[in-house]
Amino acid sequence: MNYMLEALVNAVKMIVGFNPELLSIVSVSLKVSFISTTLAAIVGVPLGFSIAIRDFWGKRGIIILLNTLLALPTVVVGLFIYSLISRSGPIGRIGLLYTPAAMVAGQFILALPIVTALTVSAIQGMDKRIRKTALTLGANNLQTVSILISERKFAIFSAIIAGFGRVFAEVGVSMMLGGNIKGYTRNITTAIAFEAGKGEFSLGLALGIILLSIALSINILVSYFQKKTV
Amino acid sequence: MLSQTPNPILSIENLKKSFNGFTLAIPHLEFHKGKIYGLTGPNGSGKTTLLSILNLLEKPDSGKIFYRGEVISSKQSQRLNIRRKMAMVLENPYLFNSSVIQNITYGLKVRSRDKKSIQKRAAKALELVNLSGFEERKANELSRGETQRVGIARAIVLNPEILFLDEPFTNIDKAHIGVIEKLIRNINRERNTTIIFTSHDLFQAFRLSDEVLSIVNGKIVRGSIENLFTGDIKEKDNLQWVQITPSLKITVATKMKGNVHILIPPEDIILSRKPFQSSARNVLKGIIKKVEIENDIVRVGCDAGQEFVSLITKASFNRMKLSIGSPIFLTFKTTSVKVF
């Protein structure tokens, strides 16, 4: 018990004292997850939008597939990308393995179905009168799309934030594709796994506290946007 | 008198639209510049669908729509151009999640009008619906009546050639019904705007419009839909009648069978104190329940097993010394009864 308490005190000290190693790890996490989520939003929001408003053959199937992909195991994504970018893989020569770029690629695949599926339900759940109102007031197609997005902006924001929450807390992709290289690809989750393995609980605990607080902030943000949406 | 251009501003030919087992079918219909049309009919009869098709928000399954004699194709740019000459106020208008002024100016902004004139026109439109000073209010904090009035202002600010109003009075409180009725008349008079509105209040439809169209079960019926009944066709000894209730039957002449709607134009029902000899086959006995006088016409509501309405002149109403509670006979010819 004493030893747990000691680790906790050390962890708080590290956070309050802006420990440089701690900062480097947190900044890798934030950078990689921010870039991967932004890319997932750039692709996923328009994709989700067009799935939601168009009627086409196989639409239900695509939505079921997207919902299945919400629970995509991170190690499967890691394995898939690994097989592509490892030395002997088809694009192995580019030298992506164990770089932040590889982590971004893996996290992008994890976040994309979340952003897309939640955008689909955000747009499908919208009031049918919005489109009719825009059209009767003289909006062209582009203007109609932009008012639809603007009217659902909070629901779409929460879709993007949910995607960020998922990739920020994942460990499989980061470990397999980033390789936990200190100061380069070591992020919060891989560092926690690594430190725990070494029996160094203080840094792990400090990172855990940060991870939980960020996850908590994300959830507060999502529930704020969801309240705005209603 | 209202000016009437030779070409209708909007017309439809052989229009058909089906959904959920319901079919809207209109062989021919035209609307003229500067007139007010009241569209009445029961819920689900196709009023809103017709407005949406006329406003080019929905496409019919078949048939053509003409704007000033020009057929409207499925070309996006043409549809947008013509749509921008009209505006519709939905039943329960949706206001965008922003301020009142943002809502009012939306249609002008998508048309890229210059900022100065936008502000001026918006202020004027708000004034017309008695909402001056509401510019910065949040749209989702308005009452239902205010929402409806912002919806109307948002459409009239565009100065459309044709204004569609879907049940414009449903959410308006009594104090403002007069304001909106006056507004509709003024816009029509000052700007020569063609106005097509739906209403379930027949009296209002008659009061406001130059022409009342009734729509029943997806079909247009000229005149009002008072004296509209439903029943089964029965036949015996070469005599056909529709059994409305066990004790009420109305003689008809039709080739149709089974369940039908019938409609008796109110002006075709003759009222008399005593039954009289005539060729008319339908004579019903009833009691006067309601009397509404407008100008020289009196609408007399009678209970004869069902509610019937008869239109008579004020002179004959006075001569017959009719009043609420008077027993009365209603007489009308078989050929006056429309079966569909």
mmCIF file with all atom_site columns, C-alpha atoms in Angstrom, chain B residues 118-272:
data_model
loop_
_atom_site.group_PDB
_atom_site.id
_atom_site.type_symbol
_atom_site.label_atom_id
_atom_site.label_alt_id
_atom_site.label_comp_id
_atom_site.label_asym_id
_atom_site.label_entity_id
_atom_site.label_seq_id
_atom_site.pdbx_PDB_ins_code
_atom_site.Cartn_x
_atom_site.Cartn_y
_atom_site.Cartn_z
_atom_site.occupancy
_atom_site.B_iso_or_equiv
_atom_site.pdbx_formal_charge
_atom_site.auth_seq_id
_atom_site.auth_comp_id
_atom_site.auth_asym_id
_atom_site.auth_atom_id
_atom_site.pdbx_PDB_model_num
ATOM 1   C CA . ILE B 1 118 ? -30.722 42.873 -47.315 1.00 0.00 ? 118 ILE B CA 1
ATOM 2   C CA . GLN B 1 119 ? -30.825 44.731 -43.975 1.00 0.00 ? 119 GLN B CA 1
ATOM 3   C CA . LYS B 1 120 ? -33.494 47.137 -45.189 1.00 0.00 ? 120 LYS B CA 1
ATOM 4   C CA . ARG B 1 121 ? -35.753 44.461 -46.601 1.00 0.00 ? 121 ARG B CA 1
ATOM 5   C CA . ALA B 1 122 ? -35.368 42.262 -43.514 1.00 0.00 ? 122 ALA B CA 1
ATOM 6   C CA . ALA B 1 123 ? -36.413 45.111 -41.211 1.00 0.00 ? 123 ALA B CA 1
ATOM 7   C CA . LYS B 1 124 ? -39.432 45.809 -43.406 1.00 0.00 ? 124 LYS B CA 1
ATOM 8   C CA . ALA B 1 125 ? -40.455 42.127 -43.459 1.00 0.00 ? 125 ALA B CA 1
ATOM 9   C CA . LEU B 1 126 ? -40.272 41.881 -39.668 1.00 0.00 ? 126 LEU B CA 1
ATOM 10  C CA . GLU B 1 127 ? -42.354 45.019 -39.383 1.00 0.00 ? 127 GLU B CA 1
ATOM 11  C CA . LEU B 1 128 ? -45.023 43.490 -41.629 1.00 0.00 ? 128 LEU B CA 1
ATOM 12  C CA . VAL B 1 129 ? -45.457 40.488 -39.304 1.00 0.00 ? 129 VAL B CA 1
ATOM 13  C CA . ASN B 1 130 ? -45.397 42.683 -36.174 1.00 0.00 ? 130 ASN B CA 1
ATOM 14  C CA . LEU B 1 131 ? -42.005 41.433 -35.019 1.00 0.00 ? 131 LEU B CA 1
ATOM 15  C CA . SER B 1 132 ? -39.877 44.574 -35.206 1.00 0.00 ? 132 SER B CA 1
ATOM 16  C CA . GLY B 1 133 ? -37.074 44.429 -32.654 1.00 0.00 ? 133 GLY B CA 1
ATOM 17  C CA . PHE B 1 134 ? -36.864 40.632 -32.799 1.00 0.00 ? 134 PHE B CA 1
ATOM 18  C CA . GLU B 1 135 ? -33.740 40.705 -35.043 1.00 0.00 ? 135 GLU B CA 1
ATOM 19  C CA . GLU B 1 136 ? -31.249 39.356 -32.536 1.00 0.00 ? 136 GLU B CA 1
ATOM 20  C CA . ARG B 1 137 ? -33.568 36.937 -30.729 1.00 0.00 ? 137 ARG B CA 1
ATOM 21  C CA . LYS B 1 138 ? -32.599 33.275 -30.929 1.00 0.00 ? 138 LYS B CA 1
ATOM 22  C CA . ALA B 1 139 ? -34.901 31.445 -33.320 1.00 0.00 ? 139 ALA B CA 1
ATOM 23  C CA . ASN B 1 140 ? -35.308 28.399 -31.082 1.00 0.00 ? 140 ASN B CA 1
ATOM 24  C CA . GLU B 1 141 ? -36.525 30.500 -28.178 1.00 0.00 ? 141 GLU B CA 1
ATOM 25  C CA . LEU B 1 142 ? -39.579 31.863 -29.980 1.00 0.00 ? 142 LEU B CA 1
ATOM 26  C CA . SER B 1 143 ? -43.156 30.792 -29.322 1.00 0.00 ? 143 SER B CA 1
ATOM 27  C CA . ARG B 1 144 ? -44.978 28.735 -31.967 1.00 0.00 ? 144 ARG B CA 1
ATOM 28  C CA . GLY B 1 145 ? -46.899 31.745 -33.202 1.00 0.00 ? 145 GLY B CA 1
ATOM 29  C CA . GLU B 1 146 ? -43.746 33.864 -33.437 1.00 0.00 ? 146 GLU B CA 1
ATOM 30  C CA . THR B 1 147 ? -41.991 31.023 -35.257 1.00 0.00 ? 147 THR B CA 1
ATOM 31  C CA . GLN B 1 148 ? -44.830 30.920 -37.766 1.00 0.00 ? 148 GLN B CA 1
ATOM 32  C CA . ARG B 1 149 ? -44.628 34.676 -38.294 1.00 0.00 ? 149 ARG B CA 1
ATOM 33  C CA . VAL B 1 150 ? -40.849 34.585 -38.754 1.00 0.00 ? 150 VAL B CA 1
ATOM 34  C CA . GLY B 1 151 ? -41.462 31.798 -41.292 1.00 0.00 ? 151 GLY B CA 1
ATOM 35  C CA . ILE B 1 152 ? -43.850 34.053 -43.183 1.00 0.00 ? 152 ILE B CA 1
ATOM 36  C CA . ALA B 1 153 ? -41.487 37.053 -43.010 1.00 0.00 ? 153 ALA B CA 1
ATOM 37  C CA . ARG B 1 154 ? -38.622 34.869 -44.261 1.00 0.00 ? 154 ARG B CA 1
ATOM 38  C CA . ALA B 1 155 ? -40.639 34.048 -47.360 1.00 0.00 ? 155 ALA B CA 1
ATOM 39  C CA . ILE B 1 156 ? -42.149 37.454 -48.136 1.00 0.00 ? 156 ILE B CA 1
ATOM 40  C CA . VAL B 1 157 ? -38.777 39.201 -47.796 1.00 0.00 ? 157 VAL B CA 1
ATOM 41  C CA . LEU B 1 158 ? -37.915 37.443 -51.067 1.00 0.00 ? 158 LEU B CA 1
ATOM 42  C CA . ASN B 1 159 ? -40.794 39.205 -52.798 1.00 0.00 ? 159 ASN B CA 1
ATOM 43  C CA . PRO B 1 160 ? -41.767 36.007 -54.634 1.00 0.00 ? 160 PRO B CA 1
ATOM 44  C CA . GLU B 1 161 ? -44.096 35.928 -57.621 1.00 0.00 ? 161 GLU B CA 1
ATOM 45  C CA . ILE B 1 162 ? -45.868 32.971 -56.097 1.00 0.00 ? 162 ILE B CA 1
ATOM 46  C CA . LEU B 1 163 ? -46.217 32.462 -52.358 1.00 0.00 ? 163 LEU B CA 1
ATOM 47  C CA . PHE B 1 164 ? -47.260 29.071 -50.987 1.00 0.00 ? 164 PHE B CA 1
ATOM 48  C CA . LEU B 1 165 ? -48.581 28.948 -47.445 1.00 0.00 ? 165 LEU B CA 1
ATOM 49  C CA . ASP B 1 166 ? -49.234 25.533 -45.919 1.00 0.00 ? 166 ASP B CA 1
ATOM 50  C CA . GLU B 1 167 ? -51.822 25.909 -43.144 1.00 0.00 ? 167 GLU B CA 1
ATOM 51  C CA . PRO B 1 168 ? -50.543 29.401 -42.288 1.00 0.00 ? 168 PRO B CA 1
ATOM 52  C CA . PHE B 1 169 ? -52.988 29.882 -39.436 1.00 0.00 ? 169 PHE B CA 1
ATOM 53  C CA . THR B 1 170 ? -52.559 26.678 -37.424 1.00 0.00 ? 170 THR B CA 1
ATOM 54  C CA . ASN B 1 171 ? -50.120 28.107 -34.903 1.00 0.00 ? 171 ASN B CA 1
ATOM 55  C CA . ILE B 1 172 ? -51.193 31.719 -34.977 1.00 0.00 ? 172 ILE B CA 1
ATOM 56  C CA . ASP B 1 173 ? -52.953 32.996 -31.893 1.00 0.00 ? 173 ASP B CA 1
ATOM 57  C CA . LYS B 1 174 ? -56.327 34.685 -32.307 1.00 0.00 ? 174 LYS B CA 1
ATOM 58  C CA . ALA B 1 175 ? -54.869 38.168 -31.842 1.00 0.00 ? 175 ALA B CA 1
ATOM 59  C CA . HIS B 1 176 ? -52.622 37.738 -34.877 1.00 0.00 ? 176 HIS B CA 1
ATOM 60  C CA . ILE B 1 177 ? -54.896 35.908 -37.307 1.00 0.00 ? 177 ILE B CA 1
ATOM 61  C CA . GLY B 1 178 ? -56.264 39.260 -38.445 1.00 0.00 ? 178 GLY B CA 1
ATOM 62  C CA . VAL B 1 179 ? -52.715 40.614 -38.894 1.00 0.00 ? 179 VAL B CA 1
ATOM 63  C CA . ILE B 1 180 ? -51.722 37.681 -41.100 1.00 0.00 ? 180 ILE B CA 1
ATOM 64  C CA . GLU B 1 181 ? -54.952 37.742 -43.109 1.00 0.00 ? 181 GLU B CA 1
ATOM 65  C CA . LYS B 1 182 ? -54.453 41.442 -43.756 1.00 0.00 ? 182 LYS B CA 1
ATOM 66  C CA . LEU B 1 183 ? -50.828 40.818 -44.638 1.00 0.00 ? 183 LEU B CA 1
ATOM 67  C CA . ILE B 1 184 ? -51.792 38.168 -47.203 1.00 0.00 ? 184 ILE B CA 1
ATOM 68  C CA . ARG B 1 185 ? -54.310 40.527 -48.792 1.00 0.00 ? 185 ARG B CA 1
ATOM 69  C CA . ASN B 1 186 ? -51.875 43.458 -48.808 1.00 0.00 ? 186 ASN B CA 1
ATOM 70  C CA . ILE B 1 187 ? -49.029 41.493 -50.361 1.00 0.00 ? 187 ILE B CA 1
ATOM 71  C CA . ASN B 1 188 ? -51.415 40.241 -52.978 1.00 0.00 ? 188 ASN B CA 1
ATOM 72  C CA . ARG B 1 189 ? -52.692 43.731 -53.724 1.00 0.00 ? 189 ARG B CA 1
ATOM 73  C CA . GLU B 1 190 ? -49.476 45.734 -53.512 1.00 0.00 ? 190 GLU B CA 1
ATOM 74  C CA . ARG B 1 191 ? -47.113 43.291 -55.155 1.00 0.00 ? 191 ARG B CA 1
ATOM 75  C CA . ASN B 1 192 ? -49.608 41.385 -57.295 1.00 0.00 ? 192 ASN B CA 1
ATOM 76  C CA . THR B 1 193 ? -48.264 38.170 -55.749 1.00 0.00 ? 193 THR B CA 1
ATOM 77  C CA . THR B 1 194 ? -50.061 34.948 -56.561 1.00 0.00 ? 194 THR B CA 1
ATOM 78  C CA . ILE B 1 195 ? -50.860 33.269 -53.264 1.00 0.00 ? 195 ILE B CA 1
ATOM 79  C CA . ILE B 1 196 ? -51.792 29.629 -52.847 1.00 0.00 ? 196 ILE B CA 1
ATOM 80  C CA . PHE B 1 197 ? -52.617 28.583 -49.317 1.00 0.00 ? 197 PHE B CA 1
ATOM 81  C CA . THR B 1 198 ? -54.060 25.517 -47.669 1.00 0.00 ? 198 THR B CA 1
ATOM 82  C CA . SER B 1 199 ? -56.517 25.708 -44.836 1.00 0.00 ? 199 SER B CA 1
ATOM 83  C CA . HIS B 1 200 ? -58.926 23.403 -43.135 1.00 0.00 ? 200 HIS B CA 1
ATOM 84  C CA . ASP B 1 201 ? -61.075 26.387 -42.209 1.00 0.00 ? 201 ASP B CA 1
ATOM 85  C CA . LEU B 1 202 ? -63.462 26.722 -45.124 1.00 0.00 ? 202 LEU B CA 1
ATOM 86  C CA . PHE B 1 203 ? -64.919 29.990 -44.028 1.00 0.00 ? 203 PHE B CA 1
ATOM 87  C CA . GLN B 1 204 ? -61.463 31.491 -43.941 1.00 0.00 ? 204 GLN B CA 1
ATOM 88  C CA . ALA B 1 205 ? -60.643 30.008 -47.343 1.00 0.00 ? 205 ALA B CA 1
ATOM 89  C CA . PHE B 1 206 ? -63.735 31.636 -48.796 1.00 0.00 ? 206 PHE B CA 1
ATOM 90  C CA . ARG B 1 207 ? -63.061 34.915 -47.029 1.00 0.00 ? 207 ARG B CA 1
ATOM 91  C CA . LEU B 1 208 ? -59.477 35.219 -48.256 1.00 0.00 ? 208 LEU B CA 1
ATOM 92  C CA . SER B 1 209 ? -59.352 33.713 -51.686 1.00 0.00 ? 209 SER B CA 1
ATOM 93  C CA . ASP B 1 210 ? -60.529 34.481 -55.188 1.00 0.00 ? 210 ASP B CA 1
ATOM 94  C CA . GLU B 1 211 ? -60.990 30.797 -55.838 1.00 0.00 ? 211 GLU B CA 1
ATOM 95  C CA . VAL B 1 212 ? -61.434 27.850 -53.510 1.00 0.00 ? 212 VAL B CA 1
ATOM 96  C CA . LEU B 1 213 ? -60.200 24.482 -54.652 1.00 0.00 ? 213 LEU B CA 1
ATOM 97  C CA . SER B 1 214 ? -60.979 21.417 -52.656 1.00 0.00 ? 214 SER B CA 1
ATOM 98  C CA . ILE B 1 215 ? -58.893 18.338 -52.748 1.00 0.00 ? 215 ILE B CA 1
ATOM 99  C CA . VAL B 1 216 ? -60.301 15.043 -51.633 1.00 0.00 ? 216 VAL B CA 1
ATOM 100 C CA . ASN B 1 217 ? -58.454 11.769 -51.792 1.00 0.00 ? 217 ASN B CA 1
ATOM 101 C CA . GLY B 1 218 ? -55.903 13.164 -54.229 1.00 0.00 ? 218 GLY B CA 1
ATOM 102 C CA . LYS B 1 219 ? -58.467 14.668 -56.595 1.00 0.00 ? 219 LYS B CA 1
ATOM 103 C CA . ILE B 1 220 ? -59.394 18.293 -57.165 1.00 0.00 ? 220 ILE B CA 1
ATOM 104 C CA . VAL B 1 221 ? -62.994 19.263 -56.591 1.00 0.00 ? 221 VAL B CA 1
ATOM 105 C CA . ARG B 1 222 ? -64.069 22.767 -57.583 1.00 0.00 ? 222 ARG B CA 1
ATOM 106 C CA . GLY B 1 223 ? -65.876 24.725 -54.938 1.00 0.00 ? 223 GLY B CA 1
ATOM 107 C CA . SER B 1 224 ? -66.038 23.801 -51.326 1.00 0.00 ? 224 SER B CA 1
ATOM 108 C CA . ILE B 1 225 ? -65.971 20.462 -49.634 1.00 0.00 ? 225 ILE B CA 1
ATOM 109 C CA . GLU B 1 226 ? -68.917 21.128 -47.475 1.00 0.00 ? 226 GLU B CA 1
ATOM 110 C CA . ASN B 1 227 ? -71.621 18.523 -47.778 1.00 0.00 ? 227 ASN B CA 1
ATOM 111 C CA . LEU B 1 228 ? -69.009 15.851 -48.373 1.00 0.00 ? 228 LEU B CA 1
ATOM 112 C CA . PHE B 1 229 ? -70.074 12.383 -47.278 1.00 0.00 ? 229 PHE B CA 1
ATOM 113 C CA . THR B 1 230 ? -68.900 8.832  -47.645 1.00 0.00 ? 230 THR B CA 1
ATOM 114 C CA . GLY B 1 231 ? -70.979 5.715  -47.966 1.00 0.00 ? 231 GLY B CA 1
ATOM 115 C CA . ASP B 1 232 ? -71.791 2.576  -49.953 1.00 0.00 ? 232 ASP B CA 1
ATOM 116 C CA . ILE B 1 233 ? -73.761 2.616  -53.189 1.00 0.00 ? 233 ILE B CA 1
ATOM 117 C CA . LYS B 1 234 ? -77.010 0.621  -52.898 1.00 0.00 ? 234 LYS B CA 1
ATOM 118 C CA . GLU B 1 235 ? -79.285 -0.243 -55.764 1.00 0.00 ? 235 GLU B CA 1
ATOM 119 C CA . LYS B 1 236 ? -82.886 -1.432 -55.944 1.00 0.00 ? 236 LYS B CA 1
ATOM 120 C CA . ASP B 1 237 ? -85.567 -1.172 -58.639 1.00 0.00 ? 237 ASP B CA 1
ATOM 121 C CA . ASN B 1 238 ? -83.358 0.955  -60.894 1.00 0.00 ? 238 ASN B CA 1
ATOM 122 C CA . LEU B 1 239 ? -82.871 3.390  -58.067 1.00 0.00 ? 239 LEU B CA 1
ATOM 123 C CA . GLN B 1 240 ? -79.418 4.164  -56.705 1.00 0.00 ? 240 GLN B CA 1
ATOM 124 C CA . TRP B 1 241 ? -78.603 5.739  -53.422 1.00 0.00 ? 241 TRP B CA 1
ATOM 125 C CA . VAL B 1 242 ? -75.716 6.168  -51.033 1.00 0.00 ? 242 VAL B CA 1
ATOM 126 C CA . GLN B 1 243 ? -76.342 5.022  -47.490 1.00 0.00 ? 243 GLN B CA 1
ATOM 127 C CA . ILE B 1 244 ? -74.612 7.628  -45.316 1.00 0.00 ? 244 ILE B CA 1
ATOM 128 C CA . THR B 1 245 ? -76.001 6.486  -41.966 1.00 0.00 ? 245 THR B CA 1
ATOM 129 C CA . PRO B 1 246 ? -78.641 3.821  -41.296 1.00 0.00 ? 246 PRO B CA 1
ATOM 130 C CA . SER B 1 247 ? -81.305 6.523  -41.405 1.00 0.00 ? 247 SER B CA 1
ATOM 131 C CA . LEU B 1 248 ? -79.837 8.838  -44.054 1.00 0.00 ? 248 LEU B CA 1
ATOM 132 C CA . LYS B 1 249 ? -79.741 7.994  -47.731 1.00 0.00 ? 249 LYS B CA 1
ATOM 133 C CA . ILE B 1 250 ? -79.080 10.234 -50.700 1.00 0.00 ? 250 ILE B CA 1
ATOM 134 C CA . THR B 1 251 ? -80.267 9.376  -54.182 1.00 0.00 ? 251 THR B CA 1
ATOM 135 C CA . VAL B 1 252 ? -77.526 9.476  -56.803 1.00 0.00 ? 252 VAL B CA 1
ATOM 136 C CA . ALA B 1 253 ? -76.976 8.637  -60.457 1.00 0.00 ? 253 ALA B CA 1
ATOM 137 C CA . THR B 1 254 ? -73.603 7.013  -61.121 1.00 0.00 ? 254 THR B CA 1
ATOM 138 C CA . LYS B 1 255 ? -71.895 4.063  -62.689 1.00 0.00 ? 255 LYS B CA 1
ATOM 139 C CA . MET B 1 256 ? -69.585 3.671  -59.697 1.00 0.00 ? 256 MET B CA 1
ATOM 140 C CA . LYS B 1 257 ? -69.929 0.817  -57.232 1.00 0.00 ? 257 LYS B CA 1
ATOM 141 C CA . GLY B 1 258 ? -68.966 0.197  -53.626 1.00 0.00 ? 258 GLY B CA 1
ATOM 142 C CA . ASN B 1 259 ? -67.675 2.841  -51.259 1.00 0.00 ? 259 ASN B CA 1
ATOM 143 C CA . VAL B 1 260 ? -67.814 6.359  -52.706 1.00 0.00 ? 260 VAL B CA 1
ATOM 144 C CA . HIS B 1 261 ? -67.561 10.009 -51.719 1.00 0.00 ? 261 HIS B CA 1
ATOM 145 C CA . ILE B 1 262 ? -70.436 12.304 -52.576 1.00 0.00 ? 262 ILE B CA 1
ATOM 146 C CA . LEU B 1 263 ? -70.544 16.064 -52.594 1.00 0.00 ? 263 LEU B CA 1
ATOM 147 C CA . ILE B 1 264 ? -73.518 18.383 -52.830 1.00 0.00 ? 264 ILE B CA 1
ATOM 148 C CA . PRO B 1 265 ? -72.673 22.001 -53.748 1.00 0.00 ? 265 PRO B CA 1
ATOM 149 C CA . PRO B 1 266 ? -74.179 24.243 -51.024 1.00 0.00 ? 266 PRO B CA 1
ATOM 150 C CA . GLU B 1 267 ? -75.703 26.550 -53.617 1.00 0.00 ? 267 GLU B CA 1
ATOM 151 C CA . ASP B 1 268 ? -77.692 23.604 -55.052 1.00 0.00 ? 268 ASP B CA 1
ATOM 152 C CA . ILE B 1 269 ? -79.570 22.892 -51.834 1.00 0.00 ? 269 ILE B CA 1
ATOM 153 C CA . ILE B 1 270 ? -82.963 24.597 -51.723 1.00 0.00 ? 270 ILE B CA 1
ATOM 154 C CA . LEU B 1 271 ? -84.396 25.440 -48.332 1.00 0.00 ? 271 LEU B CA 1
ATOM 155 C CA . SER B 1 272 ? -88.139 25.551 -47.688 1.00 0.00 ? 272 SER B CA 1
#
